[in-house]
Structures are given as C-alpha cells and as structure tokens.
Amino acid sequence: MAENALIIGASGIIGSAAAKVLTEAGLEVTGLARRPVPQAGVTPVAADLLDPDGLKLALQGVKPSLVILASWLRQPTEAENIRVNAAMVRNALQALRPAGSVRHVALVTGLKHYLGPFEAYGKGTLPQTPFREEQGRLAIDNFYYAQEDEVFAAAKEDGFAWSVHRPHTVIGKAVGNAMNMGTTLAVYATICRETGRPFRFPGVATQWTSLVDMTDARLLGQHMLWAATTPAAANEAFNVVNGDVFRWQWMWERLAGWFGIKAEPFDGTVRPLEQVMAEDGPIWRDIARRYDLAEPALDRLASPWHTDADLGRPIEVVTDMSKSRRLGWTGYQSTDDAFFALFEQLRRDRLIP
C-alpha cells in the first residue's frame, strides 16, 4: 500500500478527483500544479514541469511512494506535443529520482492510443472495437506513446512498478481545463435555456446512433489506486471506463431533462459547438452577472473543440474492460448519473445557475 502520493496535474479534472480518492483512502497527498488550487487534505506544490531546476527545488523533501501523472499541455502540432509532454514526464521522474522513494507510477493517457492523435484523430486504419489493450500502438507518432516510453525508461533505471490508464472521455470538474465535455455541455445547455436557443446535438449521425462509453473521474482515481495496490496489476496498461454503454440519442434527452429543457430532434446536420458557441462569451458574462456565478469567462469553463472531436468521430467507440475484471476490478459508474453528479457540483460551486 502506498502511504504517500504525489499527483502531478492535481488541479485538473483527473488529478483533483484522484486527490479526493487518495485522501479518503488515508494517503498523505501532495498535489503539484503550475497554479495549485486549495484541496482538502492535499499539500500544494507550485512548479513548472518544463523547468527542471525549479521542479527539483520544488520537490525537495517530497518522497512519494505513489506518483500519478495526469498532466499535459496542448501544442499546435503533434511533434510539439511529443516534445513538450514527454519532457514533462521525464523532468518529473528525474526530479524524484534522488529521493529513491517511488514504488509505483500511474500514467494517465487515453483512447487516442487507439484512435490516433488530434492531427489524425479517427482516421486511417484503426483497431476493431471494442478497444483492447493488446491491440498495441498505431503506426503514427503520438505523444501518449512518448509519455509511456519515458515512464518505461525511468522504471527500468529506478526499479519502480508502473501502470498506464486509458480512460475514454472523462466526466469531472475543473476550471480552465483543455478537455472538459461535461462542463462544456452544462454551459451549452444553460445558454440554451437562458436564451431559448434549441438544445441541438452538435455531432455526426454515427455518434448519435452508435454505442459509446465514458469515464467518471472519480472511478479513474479509484482504478489508479487499485492498480497501485494490486500486485498482479503492476507493469500493465489498462482501459478504464464506467462499465455501461449508451447512445447519444438516449443520453441527449437525459441531459436536456436535467436542465428542464427539451432536446431538439436530431436532423443529421452537424453543428459544431466551436461554431455555435463562438460568440457566446458576452452571453455567458451576462448569465454570470445575473446569477452571481463564480466564473464569468466562457473559455475557462467550456472546451467546444474537444467535445466536437468526440462527437464528430466517424466510428463507434467502445472499450473492453476484461483485463481489469480478470484481475479483480469491480468498479462501476452509470454515465448519466456521473453527468448529473457533475452538474450538481457545478451548481453548488456556482459555476452554473
């Protein structure tokens, strides 16, 4: 059992949920971020993963047995994604090396392992669904692969165990996050309710009618703790999704109902949110003023480009969890309830009215 944990990317959707899981399990948790936010039971560390010297200084005296890597920086090209995000993993593990305390490193990547990076997302020859861990890497550069390679190299040198966790679209709360479908849809539904705009599905017909799955951030945190404390799970890569499947034509009605609005029937027209919400900044500022919300900046809450990428995929995306199940993992979370729990939290935190 890991007694001390360091979460790198602690202020993000995944990191903040993992911090809550680990503290509730009794671990002492340090949370590293460029701009840490207060979290109950978490010791904050402010550091830039691209500043090796500053990182080493910030982590002096931090001796975690478990390290969770849940941080990335979006770059304009995949070549830059590889250079920057691999360096972040490398710098973090090198900064921790002198203490010699690390026993397990959990790296969070995702289904772009199977679908390809943003520049080639869902294109070319893709593995069959449901995606399985043994399907391996695509023959294309991908920053997830580069991050994995940094973990594997450090594990070989330092002797720690590792696990790689590949969630699907993550449902959870964070402000200023680059990939945040749940909050994006909450903001979109709120704008539709407040303006009378139709609540229309923005994606393609394939996503409307096909089966899909998602990952609750809390469940992902539990899965990482499970992998770090289950000997048979050491040095393995795992898919991690909620355990249910749904079609958006069903889920869209459920989301609309929570906000007290009607879902517009889907007519097959693709209406990307990045275009639909492009001029909504002033509308959101007015909503925030009228309801005294905590965040008036639309771009701090919504990431339409990422939601469009998921809802615009030309293929079905479902994920196999057999590998974890065989090793004893029993976690489950219904996806509609995960959305509703997020919406309730956003309302409590005055991020939506």
mmCIF file of C-alpha atoms in Angstrom:
data_model
loop_
_atom_site.group_PDB
_atom_site.id
_atom_site.type_symbol
_atom_site.label_atom_id
_atom_site.label_comp_id
_atom_site.label_asym_id
_atom_site.label_seq_id
_atom_site.Cartn_x
_atom_site.Cartn_y
_atom_site.Cartn_z
ATOM 1 C CA MET A 1 0.000 0.000 0.000
ATOM 2 C CA ALA A 2 1.355 3.370 -0.996
ATOM 3 C CA GLU A 3 1.308 5.701 2.016
ATOM 4 C CA ASN A 4 2.455 8.929 0.341
ATOM 5 C CA ALA A 5 1.267 10.059 -3.073
ATOM 6 C CA LEU A 6 2.274 12.832 -5.449
ATOM 7 C CA ILE A 7 -0.292 13.864 -8.033
ATOM 8 C CA ILE A 8 1.187 15.749 -10.960
ATOM 9 C CA GLY A 9 -1.586 17.775 -12.523
ATOM 10 C CA ALA A 10 -3.521 17.952 -9.259
ATOM 11 C CA SER A 11 -5.744 20.873 -10.279
ATOM 12 C CA GLY A 12 -7.131 19.161 -13.389
ATOM 13 C CA ILE A 13 -10.237 17.012 -13.818
ATOM 14 C CA ILE A 14 -8.369 13.758 -13.238
ATOM 15 C CA GLY A 15 -5.866 14.983 -10.674
ATOM 16 C CA SER A 16 -8.412 16.668 -8.416
ATOM 17 C CA ALA A 17 -10.673 13.609 -8.433
ATOM 18 C CA ALA A 18 -7.707 11.336 -7.723
ATOM 19 C CA ALA A 19 -6.685 13.559 -4.824
ATOM 20 C CA LYS A 20 -10.097 13.119 -3.220
ATOM 21 C CA VAL A 21 -9.966 9.333 -3.710
ATOM 22 C CA LEU A 22 -6.488 9.035 -2.217
ATOM 23 C CA THR A 23 -7.089 11.297 0.770
ATOM 24 C CA GLU A 24 -10.294 9.438 1.579
ATOM 25 C CA ALA A 25 -8.255 6.217 1.460
ATOM 26 C CA GLY A 26 -5.937 7.639 4.114
ATOM 27 C CA LEU A 27 -2.926 8.574 1.996
ATOM 28 C CA GLU A 28 -0.863 11.674 2.514
ATOM 29 C CA VAL A 29 -1.174 13.547 -0.773
ATOM 30 C CA THR A 30 0.969 16.241 -2.361
ATOM 31 C CA GLY A 31 -0.529 17.975 -5.370
ATOM 32 C CA LEU A 32 1.701 19.599 -7.969
ATOM 33 C CA ALA A 33 0.383 22.119 -10.472
ATOM 34 C CA ARG A 34 1.536 25.334 -12.080
ATOM 35 C CA ARG A 35 -1.219 27.117 -10.185
ATOM 36 C CA PRO A 36 -2.410 24.877 -7.351
ATOM 37 C CA VAL A 37 -5.962 25.251 -6.098
ATOM 38 C CA PRO A 38 -6.915 24.530 -2.481
ATOM 39 C CA GLN A 39 -7.962 20.912 -1.930
ATOM 40 C CA ALA A 40 -8.876 19.326 1.373
ATOM 41 C CA GLY A 41 -6.073 17.161 2.724
ATOM 42 C CA VAL A 42 -3.681 17.981 -0.124
ATOM 43 C CA THR A 43 -0.326 19.726 0.337
ATOM 44 C CA PRO A 44 0.097 22.051 -2.668
ATOM 45 C CA VAL A 45 3.320 22.430 -4.638
ATOM 46 C CA ALA A 46 3.611 25.072 -7.369
ATOM 47 C CA ALA A 47 6.047 24.139 -10.139
ATOM 48 C CA ASP A 48 6.511 24.203 -13.907
ATOM 49 C CA LEU A 49 7.181 20.741 -15.338
ATOM 50 C CA LEU A 50 9.185 22.332 -18.145
ATOM 51 C CA ASP A 51 11.614 23.944 -15.682
ATOM 52 C CA PRO A 52 13.809 21.043 -14.464
ATOM 53 C CA ASP A 53 15.810 23.086 -11.961
ATOM 54 C CA GLY A 54 12.766 24.764 -10.470
ATOM 55 C CA LEU A 55 10.976 21.419 -10.347
ATOM 56 C CA LYS A 56 13.805 19.756 -8.427
ATOM 57 C CA LEU A 57 13.806 22.636 -5.955
ATOM 58 C CA ALA A 58 10.026 22.493 -5.505
ATOM 59 C CA LEU A 59 10.099 18.732 -4.881
ATOM 60 C CA GLN A 60 12.914 18.744 -2.342
ATOM 61 C CA GLY A 61 11.742 16.760 0.660
ATOM 62 C CA VAL A 62 8.793 15.246 -1.217
ATOM 63 C CA LYS A 63 9.175 11.454 -1.028
ATOM 64 C CA PRO A 64 6.147 9.773 -2.572
ATOM 65 C CA SER A 65 5.748 6.046 -2.922
ATOM 66 C CA LEU A 66 2.947 6.520 -5.496
ATOM 67 C CA VAL A 67 3.157 9.044 -8.346
ATOM 68 C CA ILE A 68 0.180 9.855 -10.562
ATOM 69 C CA LEU A 69 0.986 11.589 -13.842
ATOM 70 C CA ALA A 70 -2.153 13.369 -15.018
ATOM 71 C CA SER A 71 -0.855 16.478 -16.739
ATOM 72 C CA TRP A 72 -0.401 17.560 -20.340
ATOM 73 C CA LEU A 73 -0.047 20.759 -22.356
ATOM 74 C CA ARG A 74 -1.781 21.119 -25.701
ATOM 75 C CA GLN A 75 0.561 22.194 -28.504
ATOM 76 C CA PRO A 76 -0.128 23.288 -32.102
ATOM 77 C CA THR A 77 1.408 20.181 -33.701
ATOM 78 C CA GLU A 78 1.849 16.561 -32.662
ATOM 79 C CA ALA A 79 5.614 16.920 -32.957
ATOM 80 C CA GLU A 80 5.448 19.684 -30.346
ATOM 81 C CA ASN A 81 3.003 17.651 -28.245
ATOM 82 C CA ILE A 82 5.577 14.856 -28.185
ATOM 83 C CA ARG A 83 8.500 17.120 -27.353
ATOM 84 C CA VAL A 84 6.740 19.053 -24.600
ATOM 85 C CA ASN A 85 4.688 16.319 -22.948
ATOM 86 C CA ALA A 86 7.479 13.751 -22.962
ATOM 87 C CA ALA A 87 9.771 16.319 -21.343
ATOM 88 C CA MET A 88 7.216 16.959 -18.609
ATOM 89 C CA VAL A 89 7.117 13.271 -17.656
ATOM 90 C CA ARG A 90 10.911 12.940 -17.895
ATOM 91 C CA ASN A 91 11.562 16.033 -15.791
ATOM 92 C CA ALA A 92 9.134 14.943 -13.070
ATOM 93 C CA LEU A 93 10.615 11.476 -12.694
ATOM 94 C CA GLN A 94 14.181 12.769 -12.777
ATOM 95 C CA ALA A 95 13.356 15.300 -10.051
ATOM 96 C CA LEU A 96 12.060 12.479 -7.826
ATOM 97 C CA ARG A 97 14.970 10.113 -8.524
ATOM 98 C CA PRO A 98 17.362 11.298 -5.768
ATOM 99 C CA ALA A 99 14.839 10.505 -3.008
ATOM 100 C CA GLY A 100 14.537 6.902 -4.189
ATOM 101 C CA SER A 101 11.053 6.621 -2.666
ATOM 102 C CA VAL A 102 8.917 5.862 -5.722
ATOM 103 C CA ARG A 103 7.413 2.367 -5.809
ATOM 104 C CA HIS A 104 4.652 2.848 -8.384
ATOM 105 C CA VAL A 105 3.964 5.353 -11.179
ATOM 106 C CA ALA A 106 0.483 5.598 -12.718
ATOM 107 C CA LEU A 107 0.358 7.375 -16.082
ATOM 108 C CA VAL A 108 -2.953 8.610 -17.483
ATOM 109 C CA THR A 109 -3.240 8.662 -21.266
ATOM 110 C CA GLY A 110 -6.470 7.786 -23.105
ATOM 111 C CA LEU A 111 -8.188 6.255 -26.095
ATOM 112 C CA LYS A 112 -6.142 8.316 -28.541
ATOM 113 C CA HIS A 113 -3.777 5.387 -28.016
ATOM 114 C CA TYR A 114 -6.168 3.536 -30.375
ATOM 115 C CA LEU A 115 -7.750 6.460 -32.259
ATOM 116 C CA GLY A 116 -4.626 8.450 -33.091
ATOM 117 C CA PRO A 117 -3.509 11.956 -32.085
ATOM 118 C CA PHE A 118 -5.533 15.075 -32.800
ATOM 119 C CA GLU A 119 -3.846 15.612 -36.177
ATOM 120 C CA ALA A 120 -5.032 12.183 -37.388
ATOM 121 C CA TYR A 121 -7.894 11.541 -34.969
ATOM 122 C CA GLY A 122 -10.169 8.680 -36.011
ATOM 123 C CA LYS A 123 -8.539 8.435 -39.436
ATOM 124 C CA GLY A 124 -6.657 5.718 -41.280
ATOM 125 C CA THR A 125 -6.641 2.071 -40.226
ATOM 126 C CA LEU A 126 -7.919 1.769 -36.662
ATOM 127 C CA PRO A 127 -8.284 -1.268 -34.408
ATOM 128 C CA GLN A 128 -11.631 -3.013 -34.159
ATOM 129 C CA THR A 129 -13.960 -2.050 -31.344
ATOM 130 C CA PRO A 130 -14.225 -2.723 -28.517
ATOM 131 C CA PHE A 131 -10.670 -1.485 -27.997
ATOM 132 C CA ARG A 132 -8.453 -3.942 -26.122
ATOM 133 C CA GLU A 133 -5.084 -3.287 -24.530
ATOM 134 C CA GLU A 134 -3.264 -5.942 -26.543
ATOM 135 C CA GLN A 135 -4.086 -4.141 -29.796
ATOM 136 C CA GLY A 136 -0.900 -2.109 -29.376
ATOM 137 C CA ARG A 137 0.243 1.127 -30.951
ATOM 138 C CA LEU A 138 -0.756 2.658 -34.265
ATOM 139 C CA ALA A 139 1.972 3.273 -36.820
ATOM 140 C CA ILE A 140 1.864 7.023 -36.247
ATOM 141 C CA ASP A 141 3.580 9.429 -33.866
ATOM 142 C CA ASN A 142 1.565 10.052 -30.703
ATOM 143 C CA PHE A 143 2.528 11.927 -27.547
ATOM 144 C CA TYR A 144 0.856 9.222 -25.442
ATOM 145 C CA TYR A 145 3.434 6.746 -26.734
ATOM 146 C CA ALA A 146 6.242 9.172 -25.946
ATOM 147 C CA GLN A 147 4.949 9.614 -22.396
ATOM 148 C CA GLU A 148 4.775 5.852 -21.945
ATOM 149 C CA ASP A 149 8.332 5.457 -23.170
ATOM 150 C CA GLU A 150 9.571 7.975 -20.593
ATOM 151 C CA VAL A 151 7.860 6.026 -17.802
ATOM 152 C CA PHE A 152 9.204 2.700 -19.072
ATOM 153 C CA ALA A 153 12.769 4.054 -19.268
ATOM 154 C CA ALA A 154 12.627 5.534 -15.767
ATOM 155 C CA ALA A 155 11.100 2.335 -14.364
ATOM 156 C CA LYS A 156 13.938 0.299 -15.825
ATOM 157 C CA GLU A 157 16.525 2.620 -14.292
ATOM 158 C CA ASP A 158 14.868 3.211 -10.907
ATOM 159 C CA GLY A 159 13.132 -0.114 -10.316
ATOM 160 C CA PHE A 160 9.577 1.073 -9.702
ATOM 161 C CA ALA A 161 6.396 -0.590 -10.980
ATOM 162 C CA TRP A 162 4.078 1.246 -13.348
ATOM 163 C CA SER A 163 0.549 1.224 -14.715
ATOM 164 C CA VAL A 164 -0.912 3.032 -17.735
ATOM 165 C CA HIS A 165 -4.574 4.054 -17.582
ATOM 166 C CA ARG A 166 -6.528 4.747 -20.764
ATOM 167 C CA PRO A 167 -9.859 6.420 -19.974
ATOM 168 C CA HIS A 168 -12.410 7.444 -22.549
ATOM 169 C CA THR A 169 -13.866 10.971 -22.338
ATOM 170 C CA VAL A 170 -13.581 11.959 -18.669
ATOM 171 C CA ILE A 171 -16.505 13.414 -16.716
ATOM 172 C CA GLY A 172 -15.347 15.604 -13.855
ATOM 173 C CA LYS A 173 -14.929 19.147 -12.584
ATOM 174 C CA ALA A 174 -12.052 21.523 -13.256
ATOM 175 C CA VAL A 175 -11.883 25.167 -14.268
ATOM 176 C CA GLY A 176 -9.506 26.091 -17.076
ATOM 177 C CA ASN A 177 -9.187 22.509 -18.333
ATOM 178 C CA ALA A 178 -8.464 21.905 -22.010
ATOM 179 C CA MET A 179 -10.684 18.810 -22.351
ATOM 180 C CA ASN A 180 -13.955 19.063 -20.451
ATOM 181 C CA MET A 181 -17.076 17.678 -22.132
ATOM 182 C CA GLY A 182 -19.256 17.596 -19.024
ATOM 183 C CA THR A 183 -18.862 21.257 -18.136
ATOM 184 C CA THR A 184 -18.991 22.259 -21.809
ATOM 185 C CA LEU A 185 -22.379 20.580 -22.214
ATOM 186 C CA ALA A 186 -23.595 22.081 -18.926
ATOM 187 C CA VAL A 187 -22.678 25.577 -20.121
ATOM 188 C CA TYR A 188 -24.205 24.946 -23.554
ATOM 189 C CA ALA A 189 -27.461 23.673 -22.014
ATOM 190 C CA THR A 190 -27.574 26.673 -19.666
ATOM 191 C CA ILE A 191 -27.134 29.102 -22.557
ATOM 192 C CA CYS A 192 -29.877 27.310 -24.496
ATOM 193 C CA ARG A 193 -32.226 27.506 -21.511
ATOM 194 C CA GLU A 194 -31.486 31.173 -20.812
ATOM 195 C CA THR A 195 -31.750 32.313 -24.449
ATOM 196 C CA GLY A 196 -34.415 29.957 -25.779
ATOM 197 C CA ARG A 197 -31.919 28.538 -28.252
ATOM 198 C CA PRO A 198 -32.616 24.935 -29.373
ATOM 199 C CA PHE A 199 -30.593 22.313 -27.485
ATOM 200 C CA ARG A 200 -29.223 20.527 -30.537
ATOM 201 C CA PHE A 201 -26.819 17.611 -30.704
ATOM 202 C CA PRO A 202 -23.695 19.086 -32.342
ATOM 203 C CA GLY A 203 -22.114 15.899 -33.703
ATOM 204 C CA VAL A 204 -22.454 13.406 -36.519
ATOM 205 C CA ALA A 205 -25.082 10.730 -37.123
ATOM 206 C CA THR A 206 -22.614 7.932 -36.344
ATOM 207 C CA GLN A 207 -22.152 9.219 -32.801
ATOM 208 C CA TRP A 208 -25.876 9.853 -32.389
ATOM 209 C CA THR A 209 -26.792 6.228 -33.136
ATOM 210 C CA SER A 210 -23.695 4.211 -32.158
ATOM 211 C CA LEU A 211 -22.792 2.761 -28.784
ATOM 212 C CA VAL A 212 -20.277 4.723 -26.730
ATOM 213 C CA ASP A 213 -18.834 4.731 -23.206
ATOM 214 C CA MET A 214 -17.207 7.317 -20.923
ATOM 215 C CA THR A 215 -15.126 7.541 -17.732
ATOM 216 C CA ASP A 216 -16.048 9.202 -14.457
ATOM 217 C CA ALA A 217 -13.003 10.965 -12.974
ATOM 218 C CA ARG A 218 -13.720 9.502 -9.537
ATOM 219 C CA LEU A 219 -13.787 5.968 -10.936
ATOM 220 C CA LEU A 220 -10.483 6.633 -12.703
ATOM 221 C CA GLY A 221 -8.939 7.717 -9.399
ATOM 222 C CA GLN A 222 -10.175 4.515 -7.779
ATOM 223 C CA HIS A 223 -8.758 2.479 -10.650
ATOM 224 C CA MET A 224 -5.303 4.026 -10.235
ATOM 225 C CA LEU A 225 -5.307 3.274 -6.509
ATOM 226 C CA TRP A 226 -6.417 -0.286 -7.264
ATOM 227 C CA ALA A 227 -3.601 -0.788 -9.786
ATOM 228 C CA ALA A 228 -1.014 0.647 -7.385
ATOM 229 C CA THR A 229 -2.079 -1.752 -4.617
ATOM 230 C CA THR A 230 -2.771 -4.916 -6.646
ATOM 231 C CA PRO A 231 0.466 -6.852 -7.312
ATOM 232 C CA ALA A 232 -0.952 -8.569 -10.411
ATOM 233 C CA ALA A 233 -1.697 -5.157 -11.954
ATOM 234 C CA ALA A 234 1.937 -3.999 -11.852
ATOM 235 C CA ASN A 235 3.568 -3.116 -15.169
ATOM 236 C CA GLU A 236 0.353 -3.300 -17.164
ATOM 237 C CA ALA A 237 -1.721 -0.952 -19.320
ATOM 238 C CA PHE A 238 -5.463 -0.775 -18.686
ATOM 239 C CA ASN A 239 -8.520 0.645 -20.334
ATOM 240 C CA VAL A 240 -10.798 2.247 -17.755
ATOM 241 C CA VAL A 241 -14.419 3.172 -18.456
ATOM 242 C CA ASN A 242 -17.561 3.308 -16.361
ATOM 243 C CA GLY A 243 -18.876 -0.125 -17.272
ATOM 244 C CA ASP A 244 -22.050 0.887 -19.096
ATOM 245 C CA VAL A 245 -22.693 1.825 -22.726
ATOM 246 C CA PHE A 246 -25.228 4.235 -24.194
ATOM 247 C CA ARG A 247 -26.267 6.019 -27.371
ATOM 248 C CA TRP A 248 -26.270 9.800 -27.526
ATOM 249 C CA GLN A 249 -29.829 9.762 -28.875
ATOM 250 C CA TRP A 250 -30.786 8.464 -25.400
ATOM 251 C CA MET A 251 -28.300 10.491 -23.347
ATOM 252 C CA TRP A 252 -29.144 13.811 -25.024
ATOM 253 C CA GLU A 253 -32.735 13.539 -23.759
ATOM 254 C CA ARG A 254 -31.437 12.746 -20.258
ATOM 255 C CA LEU A 255 -29.150 15.787 -20.212
ATOM 256 C CA ALA A 256 -31.881 18.079 -21.501
ATOM 257 C CA GLY A 257 -34.257 16.834 -18.819
ATOM 258 C CA TRP A 258 -31.828 17.695 -16.024
ATOM 259 C CA PHE A 259 -31.742 21.317 -17.225
ATOM 260 C CA GLY A 260 -35.504 21.464 -17.691
ATOM 261 C CA ILE A 261 -35.348 21.956 -21.452
ATOM 262 C CA LYS A 262 -36.369 19.910 -24.474
ATOM 263 C CA ALA A 263 -33.865 18.166 -26.695
ATOM 264 C CA GLU A 264 -34.189 19.272 -30.300
ATOM 265 C CA PRO A 265 -34.728 16.261 -32.618
ATOM 266 C CA PHE A 266 -31.513 15.444 -34.487
ATOM 267 C CA ASP A 267 -31.918 16.044 -38.222
ATOM 268 C CA GLY A 268 -28.477 14.801 -39.269
ATOM 269 C CA THR A 269 -26.983 18.293 -39.597
ATOM 270 C CA VAL A 270 -23.569 18.708 -37.970
ATOM 271 C CA ARG A 271 -23.441 21.904 -35.901
ATOM 272 C CA PRO A 272 -20.028 22.022 -34.166
ATOM 273 C CA LEU A 273 -20.104 23.715 -30.783
ATOM 274 C CA GLU A 274 -16.933 25.600 -31.628
ATOM 275 C CA GLN A 275 -19.004 27.485 -34.225
ATOM 276 C CA VAL A 276 -22.289 27.550 -32.311
ATOM 277 C CA MET A 277 -20.666 28.973 -29.159
ATOM 278 C CA ALA A 278 -18.102 31.194 -30.870
ATOM 279 C CA GLU A 279 -19.921 34.423 -29.982
ATOM 280 C CA ASP A 280 -21.319 33.322 -26.624
ATOM 281 C CA GLY A 281 -18.724 34.980 -24.390
ATOM 282 C CA PRO A 282 -20.847 38.104 -23.738
ATOM 283 C CA ILE A 283 -23.965 35.961 -23.219
ATOM 284 C CA TRP A 284 -22.186 33.923 -20.566
ATOM 285 C CA ARG A 285 -20.841 37.029 -18.845
ATOM 286 C CA ASP A 286 -24.403 38.331 -18.613
ATOM 287 C CA ILE A 287 -25.654 34.997 -17.217
ATOM 288 C CA ALA A 288 -22.791 35.007 -14.695
ATOM 289 C CA ARG A 289 -23.679 38.553 -13.631
ATOM 290 C CA ARG A 290 -27.398 37.839 -13.256
ATOM 291 C CA TYR A 291 -26.857 34.665 -11.222
ATOM 292 C CA ASP A 292 -23.702 35.785 -9.385
ATOM 293 C CA LEU A 293 -21.651 32.914 -10.771
ATOM 294 C CA ALA A 294 -18.024 32.329 -9.831
ATOM 295 C CA GLU A 295 -16.575 32.213 -13.374
ATOM 296 C CA PRO A 296 -17.702 34.754 -15.991
ATOM 297 C CA ALA A 297 -15.129 33.695 -18.631
ATOM 298 C CA LEU A 298 -16.691 31.176 -21.009
ATOM 299 C CA ASP A 299 -13.338 29.866 -22.236
ATOM 300 C CA ARG A 300 -12.384 28.924 -18.663
ATOM 301 C CA LEU A 301 -15.327 26.536 -18.478
ATOM 302 C CA ALA A 302 -16.055 25.255 -21.970
ATOM 303 C CA SER A 303 -13.807 23.409 -24.418
ATOM 304 C CA PRO A 304 -16.029 23.125 -27.516
ATOM 305 C CA TRP A 305 -13.194 21.936 -29.782
ATOM 306 C CA HIS A 306 -12.671 18.809 -27.687
ATOM 307 C CA THR A 307 -16.383 18.000 -27.416
ATOM 308 C CA ASP A 308 -16.635 18.433 -31.201
ATOM 309 C CA ALA A 309 -13.762 15.978 -31.697
ATOM 310 C CA ASP A 310 -15.534 13.323 -29.638
ATOM 311 C CA LEU A 311 -18.997 13.873 -31.093
ATOM 312 C CA GLY A 312 -17.654 14.164 -34.638
ATOM 313 C CA ARG A 313 -15.944 10.783 -34.838
ATOM 314 C CA PRO A 314 -16.944 8.664 -37.848
ATOM 315 C CA ILE A 315 -16.701 5.375 -35.926
ATOM 316 C CA GLU A 316 -18.233 3.659 -32.930
ATOM 317 C CA VAL A 317 -16.039 3.899 -29.835
ATOM 318 C CA VAL A 318 -16.497 1.330 -27.080
ATOM 319 C CA THR A 319 -13.870 -0.049 -24.733
ATOM 320 C CA ASP A 320 -13.232 -3.512 -23.339
ATOM 321 C CA MET A 321 -12.591 -3.801 -19.587
ATOM 322 C CA SER A 322 -11.947 -7.553 -19.417
ATOM 323 C CA LYS A 323 -8.293 -7.188 -18.464
ATOM 324 C CA SER A 324 -9.091 -5.292 -15.281
ATOM 325 C CA ARG A 325 -12.064 -7.523 -14.489
ATOM 326 C CA ARG A 326 -9.937 -10.657 -14.667
ATOM 327 C CA LEU A 327 -7.572 -9.150 -12.097
ATOM 328 C CA GLY A 328 -10.381 -8.328 -9.676
ATOM 329 C CA TRP A 329 -11.512 -4.807 -10.582
ATOM 330 C CA THR A 330 -15.248 -4.407 -9.881
ATOM 331 C CA GLY A 331 -15.738 -0.646 -10.168
ATOM 332 C CA TYR A 332 -18.856 0.634 -11.947
ATOM 333 C CA GLN A 333 -20.478 4.026 -12.514
ATOM 334 C CA SER A 334 -23.587 4.763 -14.595
ATOM 335 C CA THR A 335 -22.695 7.534 -17.030
ATOM 336 C CA ASP A 336 -25.925 9.520 -16.792
ATOM 337 C CA ASP A 337 -25.538 9.638 -13.016
ATOM 338 C CA ALA A 338 -21.919 10.767 -13.489
ATOM 339 C CA PHE A 339 -23.156 13.696 -15.601
ATOM 340 C CA PHE A 340 -25.853 14.546 -13.064
ATOM 341 C CA ALA A 341 -23.396 14.440 -10.145
ATOM 342 C CA LEU A 342 -21.107 16.805 -12.043
ATOM 343 C CA PHE A 343 -23.960 19.204 -12.827
ATOM 344 C CA GLU A 344 -24.964 19.242 -9.165
ATOM 345 C CA GLN A 345 -21.383 20.005 -8.156
ATOM 346 C CA LEU A 346 -21.138 22.795 -10.738
ATOM 347 C CA ARG A 347 -24.322 24.279 -9.313
ATOM 348 C CA ARG A 348 -23.091 24.009 -5.714
ATOM 349 C CA ASP A 349 -19.845 25.714 -6.711
ATOM 350 C CA ARG A 350 -21.748 28.498 -8.507
ATOM 351 C CA LEU A 351 -20.309 27.643 -11.902
ATOM 352 C CA ILE A 352 -23.754 27.183 -13.464
ATOM 353 C CA PRO A 353 -27.045 28.673 -12.202
#
